[in-house]
Amino acid sequence: MVKDWPQMAKDMSGAVRELRGGAPEVMKGFSAIARAALEAKALDTKTKELIALAIGVATRCDACVAFHAQAAVQQGASREEVMETLGMAIYMGAGPSVMYAAMATEAFDQFAWDRLDEDKAG
């Protein structure tokens, strides 16, 4: 395991909450953009999360990979859909995206395993 992606998402959530308190108007605007962008219209929310995951890989944003891998799992994305998405990210981002695609695969798998554990427990 390269990174603990679920822990990264938890840690970054705390950091984002802190930022929300320090820059509330900016963060309200960002939250409004996120809600509008994720609203299902011509594309469903799962597809939009897959696009966000690919952009996170192509821009080499660890926290973006964590949050959008988690959201892809929550939206019901399959591993096959994630792999195809990561293929597009690699195509658009070349070698560095290969490394981030590998990490995004690990992130998706960790969140999916956590989800399986939760489903078994509950």
Short mmCIF file of N, CA, C and O in Angstrom, two decimals:
data_model
loop_
_atom_site.label_atom_id
_atom_site.label_comp_id
_atom_site.label_asym_id
_atom_site.label_seq_id
_atom_site.Cartn_x
_atom_site.Cartn_y
_atom_site.Cartn_z
N MET A 1 0.85 -1.18 0.00
CA MET A 1 0.00 0.00 0.00
C MET A 1 0.90 1.24 0.00
O MET A 1 1.80 1.36 0.81
N VAL A 2 0.63 2.15 -0.91
CA VAL A 2 1.39 3.39 -1.01
C VAL A 2 0.89 4.40 0.01
O VAL A 2 1.66 5.00 0.74
N LYS A 3 -0.41 4.57 0.06
CA LYS A 3 -1.02 5.56 0.97
C LYS A 3 -2.30 4.99 1.55
O LYS A 3 -2.94 4.13 0.96
N ASP A 4 -2.68 5.52 2.69
CA ASP A 4 -3.96 5.18 3.30
C ASP A 4 -4.96 6.25 2.84
O ASP A 4 -5.09 7.31 3.45
N TRP A 5 -5.63 5.96 1.74
CA TRP A 5 -6.52 6.95 1.10
C TRP A 5 -7.73 7.30 1.95
O TRP A 5 -8.09 8.48 2.03
N PRO A 6 -8.38 6.33 2.60
CA PRO A 6 -9.50 6.71 3.49
C PRO A 6 -9.04 7.66 4.60
O PRO A 6 -9.74 8.63 4.93
N GLN A 7 -7.85 7.42 5.16
CA GLN A 7 -7.35 8.32 6.20
C GLN A 7 -7.04 9.69 5.62
O GLN A 7 -7.30 10.71 6.26
N MET A 8 -6.49 9.72 4.40
CA MET A 8 -6.22 11.01 3.77
C MET A 8 -7.51 11.80 3.60
O MET A 8 -7.54 13.01 3.88
N ALA A 9 -8.56 11.14 3.16
CA ALA A 9 -9.85 11.83 2.98
C ALA A 9 -10.34 12.38 4.32
O ALA A 9 -10.83 13.52 4.39
N LYS A 10 -10.22 11.59 5.38
CA LYS A 10 -10.64 12.07 6.72
C LYS A 10 -9.80 13.27 7.15
O LYS A 10 -10.33 14.27 7.64
N ASP A 11 -8.48 13.14 7.00
CA ASP A 11 -7.59 14.23 7.41
C ASP A 11 -7.87 15.51 6.62
O ASP A 11 -7.91 16.60 7.18
N MET A 12 -8.05 15.37 5.31
CA MET A 12 -8.30 16.55 4.47
C MET A 12 -9.67 17.15 4.76
O MET A 12 -9.83 18.37 4.66
N SER A 13 -10.63 16.33 5.14
CA SER A 13 -11.95 16.87 5.51
C SER A 13 -11.81 17.83 6.68
O SER A 13 -12.44 18.89 6.70
N GLY A 14 -10.98 17.47 7.65
CA GLY A 14 -10.74 18.36 8.78
C GLY A 14 -10.06 19.65 8.34
O GLY A 14 -10.42 20.74 8.80
N ALA A 15 -9.08 19.52 7.46
CA ALA A 15 -8.38 20.71 6.96
C ALA A 15 -9.33 21.61 6.16
O ALA A 15 -9.26 22.84 6.28
N VAL A 16 -10.21 21.01 5.39
CA VAL A 16 -11.17 21.80 4.61
C VAL A 16 -12.16 22.49 5.54
O VAL A 16 -12.54 23.65 5.30
N ARG A 17 -12.59 21.81 6.61
CA ARG A 17 -13.47 22.46 7.60
C ARG A 17 -12.79 23.70 8.19
O ARG A 17 -13.43 24.74 8.38
N GLU A 18 -11.50 23.57 8.49
CA GLU A 18 -10.74 24.70 9.02
C GLU A 18 -10.72 25.84 8.01
O GLU A 18 -10.91 27.00 8.36
N LEU A 19 -10.49 25.52 6.75
CA LEU A 19 -10.49 26.53 5.70
C LEU A 19 -11.86 27.17 5.56
O LEU A 19 -11.98 28.39 5.40
N ARG A 20 -12.91 26.35 5.68
CA ARG A 20 -14.28 26.87 5.58
C ARG A 20 -14.53 27.92 6.67
O ARG A 20 -15.19 28.92 6.43
N GLY A 21 -13.96 27.69 7.86
CA GLY A 21 -14.11 28.67 8.94
C GLY A 21 -13.31 29.93 8.70
O GLY A 21 -13.73 31.02 9.09
N GLY A 22 -12.16 29.80 8.06
CA GLY A 22 -11.29 30.95 7.83
C GLY A 22 -11.64 31.77 6.61
O GLY A 22 -11.34 32.95 6.54
N ALA A 23 -12.28 31.14 5.64
CA ALA A 23 -12.67 31.83 4.40
C ALA A 23 -14.10 31.42 4.04
O ALA A 23 -14.34 30.80 3.01
N PRO A 24 -15.06 31.76 4.90
CA PRO A 24 -16.41 31.23 4.72
C PRO A 24 -17.09 31.64 3.41
O PRO A 24 -17.76 30.81 2.79
N GLU A 25 -16.93 32.86 2.98
CA GLU A 25 -17.62 33.29 1.75
C GLU A 25 -17.05 32.60 0.53
O GLU A 25 -17.78 32.19 -0.37
N VAL A 26 -15.73 32.47 0.48
CA VAL A 26 -15.08 31.79 -0.64
C VAL A 26 -15.53 30.33 -0.68
O VAL A 26 -15.88 29.78 -1.73
N MET A 27 -15.54 29.69 0.48
CA MET A 27 -15.91 28.27 0.55
C MET A 27 -17.39 28.06 0.26
O MET A 27 -17.77 27.03 -0.31
N LYS A 28 -18.25 29.01 0.62
CA LYS A 28 -19.67 28.92 0.25
C LYS A 28 -19.79 28.95 -1.28
O LYS A 28 -20.57 28.20 -1.86
N GLY A 29 -19.03 29.83 -1.90
CA GLY A 29 -19.03 29.90 -3.36
C GLY A 29 -18.52 28.61 -3.99
O GLY A 29 -19.11 28.11 -4.95
N PHE A 30 -17.45 28.06 -3.43
CA PHE A 30 -16.91 26.80 -3.95
C PHE A 30 -17.93 25.67 -3.79
O PHE A 30 -18.13 24.87 -4.70
N SER A 31 -18.59 25.62 -2.64
CA SER A 31 -19.61 24.59 -2.40
C SER A 31 -20.77 24.72 -3.38
O SER A 31 -21.30 23.71 -3.86
N ALA A 32 -21.14 25.95 -3.70
CA ALA A 32 -22.22 26.16 -4.68
C ALA A 32 -21.79 25.67 -6.06
O ALA A 32 -22.58 25.05 -6.78
N ILE A 33 -20.54 25.92 -6.43
CA ILE A 33 -20.02 25.43 -7.71
C ILE A 33 -20.05 23.90 -7.72
O ILE A 33 -20.48 23.29 -8.71
N ALA A 34 -19.59 23.29 -6.64
CA ALA A 34 -19.56 21.82 -6.56
C ALA A 34 -20.96 21.24 -6.70
O ALA A 34 -21.18 20.27 -7.45
N ARG A 35 -21.93 21.80 -5.98
CA ARG A 35 -23.31 21.31 -6.07
C ARG A 35 -23.85 21.43 -7.49
O ARG A 35 -24.46 20.51 -8.03
N ALA A 36 -23.61 22.57 -8.12
CA ALA A 36 -24.09 22.79 -9.49
C ALA A 36 -23.40 21.84 -10.47
O ALA A 36 -24.05 21.27 -11.35
N ALA A 37 -22.11 21.66 -10.31
CA ALA A 37 -21.35 20.80 -11.23
C ALA A 37 -21.76 19.34 -11.09
O ALA A 37 -21.80 18.61 -12.09
N LEU A 38 -22.08 18.90 -9.89
CA LEU A 38 -22.40 17.49 -9.65
C LEU A 38 -23.87 17.14 -9.89
O LEU A 38 -24.22 15.96 -9.91
N GLU A 39 -24.69 18.14 -10.08
CA GLU A 39 -26.12 17.87 -10.29
C GLU A 39 -26.31 17.04 -11.56
O GLU A 39 -25.76 17.35 -12.62
N ALA A 40 -27.08 15.98 -11.42
CA ALA A 40 -27.33 15.09 -12.56
C ALA A 40 -28.22 15.79 -13.58
O ALA A 40 -29.32 16.22 -13.26
N LYS A 41 -27.71 15.92 -14.76
CA LYS A 41 -28.47 16.48 -15.88
C LYS A 41 -28.21 15.55 -17.07
O LYS A 41 -28.61 14.41 -17.02
N ALA A 42 -27.52 16.02 -18.10
CA ALA A 42 -27.20 15.14 -19.23
C ALA A 42 -26.25 14.02 -18.80
O ALA A 42 -26.30 12.91 -19.34
N LEU A 43 -25.38 14.30 -17.82
CA LEU A 43 -24.49 13.28 -17.25
C LEU A 43 -24.95 12.98 -15.83
O LEU A 43 -25.29 13.90 -15.08
N ASP A 44 -24.92 11.71 -15.46
CA ASP A 44 -25.28 11.36 -14.08
C ASP A 44 -24.13 11.68 -13.14
O ASP A 44 -23.00 11.95 -13.57
N THR A 45 -24.41 11.68 -11.86
CA THR A 45 -23.41 12.06 -10.86
C THR A 45 -22.23 11.09 -10.85
O THR A 45 -21.08 11.51 -10.69
N LYS A 46 -22.47 9.81 -11.07
CA LYS A 46 -21.37 8.84 -11.10
C LYS A 46 -20.40 9.19 -12.21
O LYS A 46 -19.18 9.21 -11.99
N THR A 47 -20.90 9.50 -13.38
CA THR A 47 -20.04 9.86 -14.50
C THR A 47 -19.23 11.11 -14.18
O THR A 47 -18.03 11.19 -14.47
N LYS A 48 -19.88 12.07 -13.54
CA LYS A 48 -19.19 13.30 -13.18
C LYS A 48 -18.08 13.03 -12.15
O LYS A 48 -17.01 13.64 -12.21
N GLU A 49 -18.32 12.12 -11.23
CA GLU A 49 -17.27 11.77 -10.26
C GLU A 49 -16.11 11.06 -10.95
O GLU A 49 -14.95 11.26 -10.58
N LEU A 50 -16.40 10.23 -11.94
CA LEU A 50 -15.33 9.58 -12.70
C LEU A 50 -14.50 10.61 -13.46
O LEU A 50 -13.27 10.52 -13.51
N ILE A 51 -15.16 11.60 -14.02
CA ILE A 51 -14.45 12.68 -14.70
C ILE A 51 -13.56 13.42 -13.70
O ILE A 51 -12.39 13.70 -13.98
N ALA A 52 -14.10 13.71 -12.53
CA ALA A 52 -13.32 14.41 -11.50
C ALA A 52 -12.12 13.57 -11.07
O ALA A 52 -11.03 14.12 -10.85
N LEU A 53 -12.30 12.26 -10.96
CA LEU A 53 -11.18 11.38 -10.62
C LEU A 53 -10.10 11.47 -11.70
O LEU A 53 -8.91 11.58 -11.39
N ALA A 54 -10.50 11.44 -12.96
CA ALA A 54 -9.53 11.54 -14.06
C ALA A 54 -8.79 12.87 -14.02
O ALA A 54 -7.58 12.93 -14.22
N ILE A 55 -9.49 13.93 -13.74
CA ILE A 55 -8.85 15.25 -13.65
C ILE A 55 -7.90 15.29 -12.46
O ILE A 55 -6.79 15.83 -12.56
N GLY A 56 -8.29 14.69 -11.34
CA GLY A 56 -7.40 14.61 -10.18
C GLY A 56 -6.11 13.89 -10.51
O GLY A 56 -5.02 14.29 -10.09
N VAL A 57 -6.21 12.81 -11.29
CA VAL A 57 -5.03 12.07 -11.73
C VAL A 57 -4.18 12.94 -12.66
O VAL A 57 -2.97 13.07 -12.48
N ALA A 58 -4.81 13.53 -13.66
CA ALA A 58 -4.08 14.31 -14.66
C ALA A 58 -3.42 15.55 -14.05
O ALA A 58 -2.36 15.98 -14.52
N THR A 59 -4.01 16.10 -13.00
CA THR A 59 -3.43 17.29 -12.36
C THR A 59 -2.57 16.94 -11.15
O THR A 59 -2.02 17.82 -10.51
N ARG A 60 -2.48 15.63 -10.86
CA ARG A 60 -1.63 15.11 -9.78
C ARG A 60 -2.00 15.69 -8.42
O ARG A 60 -1.16 16.18 -7.67
N CYS A 61 -3.27 15.60 -8.09
CA CYS A 61 -3.81 16.12 -6.82
C CYS A 61 -4.19 14.94 -5.92
O CYS A 61 -5.23 14.31 -6.13
N ASP A 62 -3.35 14.63 -4.94
CA ASP A 62 -3.60 13.49 -4.06
C ASP A 62 -4.97 13.57 -3.38
O ASP A 62 -5.73 12.60 -3.37
N ALA A 63 -5.27 14.70 -2.78
CA ALA A 63 -6.54 14.83 -2.07
C ALA A 63 -7.73 14.71 -3.02
O ALA A 63 -8.75 14.12 -2.67
N CYS A 64 -7.58 15.22 -4.24
CA CYS A 64 -8.65 15.07 -5.24
C CYS A 64 -8.87 13.60 -5.56
O CYS A 64 -10.02 13.15 -5.66
N VAL A 65 -7.78 12.86 -5.72
CA VAL A 65 -7.88 11.42 -5.97
C VAL A 65 -8.62 10.76 -4.82
O VAL A 65 -9.54 9.96 -5.03
N ALA A 66 -8.26 11.09 -3.59
CA ALA A 66 -8.92 10.48 -2.43
C ALA A 66 -10.41 10.78 -2.42
O ALA A 66 -11.24 9.87 -2.32
N PHE A 67 -10.77 12.05 -2.52
CA PHE A 67 -12.18 12.42 -2.43
C PHE A 67 -13.01 11.85 -3.59
O PHE A 67 -14.13 11.37 -3.38
N HIS A 68 -12.46 11.87 -4.80
CA HIS A 68 -13.25 11.43 -5.94
C HIS A 68 -13.25 9.91 -6.11
O HIS A 68 -14.21 9.36 -6.64
N ALA A 69 -12.21 9.23 -5.63
CA ALA A 69 -12.27 7.76 -5.57
C ALA A 69 -13.35 7.33 -4.58
O ALA A 69 -14.14 6.42 -4.85
N GLN A 70 -13.39 8.00 -3.44
CA GLN A 70 -14.42 7.71 -2.45
C GLN A 70 -15.81 7.99 -3.02
O GLN A 70 -16.72 7.17 -2.88
N ALA A 71 -15.97 9.12 -3.67
CA ALA A 71 -17.27 9.47 -4.24
C ALA A 71 -17.66 8.50 -5.36
O ALA A 71 -18.84 8.16 -5.50
N ALA A 72 -16.69 8.03 -6.14
CA ALA A 72 -16.98 7.05 -7.20
C ALA A 72 -17.54 5.77 -6.59
O ALA A 72 -18.51 5.20 -7.10
N VAL A 73 -16.94 5.32 -5.49
CA VAL A 73 -17.47 4.14 -4.79
C VAL A 73 -18.88 4.42 -4.30
O VAL A 73 -19.80 3.62 -4.49
N GLN A 74 -19.08 5.57 -3.68
CA GLN A 74 -20.41 5.92 -3.14
C GLN A 74 -21.46 6.01 -4.24
O GLN A 74 -22.63 5.71 -4.00
N GLN A 75 -21.05 6.41 -5.43
CA GLN A 75 -21.99 6.52 -6.55
C GLN A 75 -22.18 5.19 -7.30
O GLN A 75 -22.90 5.14 -8.28
N GLY A 76 -21.50 4.14 -6.84
CA GLY A 76 -21.70 2.82 -7.43
C GLY A 76 -20.83 2.51 -8.63
O GLY A 76 -21.13 1.59 -9.39
N ALA A 77 -19.73 3.24 -8.80
CA ALA A 77 -18.84 2.96 -9.93
C ALA A 77 -18.20 1.58 -9.76
O ALA A 77 -17.86 1.18 -8.66
N SER A 78 -18.07 0.90 -10.87
CA SER A 78 -17.39 -0.40 -10.85
C SER A 78 -15.89 -0.19 -11.04
O SER A 78 -15.45 0.86 -11.54
N ARG A 79 -15.13 -1.19 -10.68
CA ARG A 79 -13.68 -1.11 -10.89
C ARG A 79 -13.39 -0.99 -12.39
O ARG A 79 -12.48 -0.27 -12.81
N GLU A 80 -14.17 -1.68 -13.21
CA GLU A 80 -13.99 -1.60 -14.67
C GLU A 80 -14.20 -0.16 -15.16
O GLU A 80 -13.44 0.33 -16.00
N GLU A 81 -15.23 0.52 -14.65
CA GLU A 81 -15.46 1.91 -15.04
C GLU A 81 -14.30 2.80 -14.60
O GLU A 81 -13.87 3.69 -15.35
N VAL A 82 -13.79 2.55 -13.40
CA VAL A 82 -12.65 3.32 -12.92
C VAL A 82 -11.42 3.08 -13.79
O VAL A 82 -10.72 4.02 -14.16
N MET A 83 -11.18 1.83 -14.16
CA MET A 83 -10.01 1.53 -15.00
C MET A 83 -10.12 2.23 -16.35
O MET A 83 -9.13 2.79 -16.85
N GLU A 84 -11.30 2.23 -16.95
CA GLU A 84 -11.48 2.92 -18.23
C GLU A 84 -11.28 4.42 -18.07
O GLU A 84 -10.65 5.08 -18.92
N THR A 85 -11.78 4.97 -16.99
CA THR A 85 -11.59 6.38 -16.68
C THR A 85 -10.12 6.71 -16.54
O THR A 85 -9.62 7.71 -17.07
N LEU A 86 -9.39 5.85 -15.82
CA LEU A 86 -7.96 6.09 -15.60
C LEU A 86 -7.18 5.95 -16.90
O LEU A 86 -6.17 6.64 -17.10
N GLY A 87 -7.66 5.11 -17.81
CA GLY A 87 -7.03 5.03 -19.13
C GLY A 87 -7.10 6.36 -19.85
O GLY A 87 -6.13 6.78 -20.50
N MET A 88 -8.23 7.04 -19.73
CA MET A 88 -8.36 8.36 -20.35
C MET A 88 -7.45 9.37 -19.68
O MET A 88 -6.84 10.22 -20.34
N ALA A 89 -7.33 9.28 -18.35
CA ALA A 89 -6.45 10.20 -17.63
C ALA A 89 -5.00 10.00 -18.06
O ALA A 89 -4.25 10.97 -18.24
N ILE A 90 -4.61 8.74 -18.24
CA ILE A 90 -3.24 8.45 -18.70
C ILE A 90 -3.03 9.00 -20.10
O ILE A 90 -2.01 9.63 -20.39
N TYR A 91 -4.01 8.79 -20.97
CA TYR A 91 -3.93 9.30 -22.33
C TYR A 91 -3.71 10.81 -22.33
O TYR A 91 -2.89 11.34 -23.08
N MET A 92 -4.42 11.51 -21.46
CA MET A 92 -4.34 12.98 -21.44
C MET A 92 -3.14 13.50 -20.64
O MET A 92 -2.67 14.59 -20.90
N GLY A 93 -2.63 12.70 -19.70
CA GLY A 93 -1.58 13.21 -18.82
C GLY A 93 -0.23 12.53 -18.93
O GLY A 93 0.69 12.87 -18.20
N ALA A 94 -0.12 11.52 -19.80
CA ALA A 94 1.14 10.81 -20.07
C ALA A 94 1.72 10.14 -18.83
O ALA A 94 1.00 9.71 -17.95
N GLY A 95 3.05 10.01 -18.79
CA GLY A 95 3.76 9.24 -17.76
C GLY A 95 3.38 9.59 -16.32
O GLY A 95 3.12 8.68 -15.53
N PRO A 96 3.38 10.87 -15.94
CA PRO A 96 3.01 11.18 -14.56
C PRO A 96 1.60 10.69 -14.21
O PRO A 96 1.34 10.29 -13.08
N SER A 97 0.71 10.69 -15.19
CA SER A 97 -0.64 10.20 -14.92
C SER A 97 -0.66 8.69 -14.71
O SER A 97 -1.55 8.18 -14.03
N VAL A 98 0.30 7.96 -15.28
CA VAL A 98 0.39 6.52 -15.02
C VAL A 98 0.61 6.30 -13.53
O VAL A 98 -0.04 5.46 -12.91
N MET A 99 1.51 7.07 -12.93
CA MET A 99 1.80 6.92 -11.50
C MET A 99 0.57 7.28 -10.66
O MET A 99 0.23 6.59 -9.71
N TYR A 100 -0.10 8.35 -11.02
CA TYR A 100 -1.30 8.75 -10.28
C TYR A 100 -2.46 7.81 -10.53
O TYR A 100 -3.28 7.58 -9.64
N ALA A 101 -2.54 7.23 -11.72
CA ALA A 101 -3.59 6.25 -11.99
C ALA A 101 -3.40 5.02 -11.11
O ALA A 101 -4.36 4.44 -10.60
N ALA A 102 -2.14 4.62 -10.90
CA ALA A 102 -1.87 3.50 -10.00
C ALA A 102 -2.32 3.83 -8.59
O ALA A 102 -2.93 3.00 -7.90
N MET A 103 -2.05 5.05 -8.15
CA MET A 103 -2.50 5.46 -6.82
C MET A 103 -4.02 5.57 -6.75
O MET A 103 -4.63 5.21 -5.75
N ALA A 104 -4.66 6.05 -7.83
CA ALA A 104 -6.11 6.15 -7.85
C ALA A 104 -6.75 4.76 -7.78
O ALA A 104 -7.80 4.58 -7.15
N THR A 105 -6.12 3.78 -8.43
CA THR A 105 -6.61 2.40 -8.34
C THR A 105 -6.55 1.93 -6.90
O THR A 105 -7.52 1.35 -6.38
N GLU A 106 -5.44 2.18 -6.25
CA GLU A 106 -5.30 1.80 -4.85
C GLU A 106 -6.35 2.51 -3.99
O GLU A 106 -6.98 1.90 -3.12
N ALA A 107 -6.58 3.79 -4.24
CA ALA A 107 -7.57 4.55 -3.47
C ALA A 107 -8.97 3.97 -3.66
O ALA A 107 -9.69 3.74 -2.69
N PHE A 108 -9.34 3.72 -4.91
CA PHE A 108 -10.67 3.14 -5.18
C PHE A 108 -10.81 1.82 -4.46
O PHE A 108 -11.82 1.56 -3.81
N ASP A 109 -9.80 0.95 -4.56
CA ASP A 109 -9.86 -0.36 -3.92
C ASP A 109 -10.00 -0.24 -2.41
O ASP A 109 -10.79 -0.97 -1.80
N GLN A 110 -9.27 0.67 -1.79
CA GLN A 110 -9.37 0.83 -0.34
C GLN A 110 -10.77 1.28 0.07
O GLN A 110 -11.34 0.76 1.03
N PHE A 111 -11.33 2.24 -0.65
CA PHE A 111 -12.69 2.68 -0.31
C PHE A 111 -13.71 1.58 -0.58
O PHE A 111 -14.65 1.40 0.18
N ALA A 112 -13.52 0.83 -1.65
CA ALA A 112 -14.44 -0.28 -1.97
C ALA A 112 -14.36 -1.36 -0.89
O ALA A 112 -15.39 -1.91 -0.48
N TRP A 113 -13.15 -1.67 -0.43
CA TRP A 113 -13.00 -2.67 0.63
C TRP A 113 -13.66 -2.19 1.92
O TRP A 113 -14.31 -2.96 2.60
N ASP A 114 -13.47 -0.90 2.24
CA ASP A 114 -14.12 -0.34 3.44
C ASP A 114 -15.64 -0.47 3.33
O ASP A 114 -16.33 -0.80 4.28
N ARG A 115 -16.16 -0.22 2.13
CA ARG A 115 -17.60 -0.31 1.90
C ARG A 115 -18.08 -1.74 2.08
O ARG A 115 -19.12 -1.98 2.68
N LEU A 116 -17.32 -2.72 1.56
CA LEU A 116 -17.67 -4.12 1.74
C LEU A 116 -17.68 -4.51 3.21
O LEU A 116 -18.58 -5.21 3.67
N ASP A 117 -16.67 -4.02 3.96
CA ASP A 117 -16.62 -4.29 5.39
C ASP A 117 -17.82 -3.71 6.11
O ASP A 117 -18.40 -4.34 6.99
N GLU A 118 -18.21 -2.48 5.73
CA GLU A 118 -19.38 -1.84 6.34
C GLU A 118 -20.65 -2.61 6.02
O GLU A 118 -21.50 -2.81 6.88
N ASP A 119 -20.77 -3.06 4.76
CA ASP A 119 -21.96 -3.82 4.36
C ASP A 119 -22.06 -5.14 5.11
O ASP A 119 -23.14 -5.55 5.50
N LYS A 120 -20.93 -5.80 5.33
CA LYS A 120 -20.92 -7.05 6.07
C LYS A 120 -21.27 -6.85 7.54
O LYS A 120 -21.96 -7.66 8.12
N ALA A 121 -20.80 -5.73 8.11
CA ALA A 121 -21.04 -5.45 9.53
C ALA A 121 -22.47 -4.99 9.79
O ALA A 121 -23.01 -5.20 10.85
N GLY A 122 -23.06 -4.34 8.80
CA GLY A 122 -24.37 -3.73 9.04
C GLY A 122 -25.40 -4.42 8.28
O GLY A 122 -26.48 -4.63 8.34
#
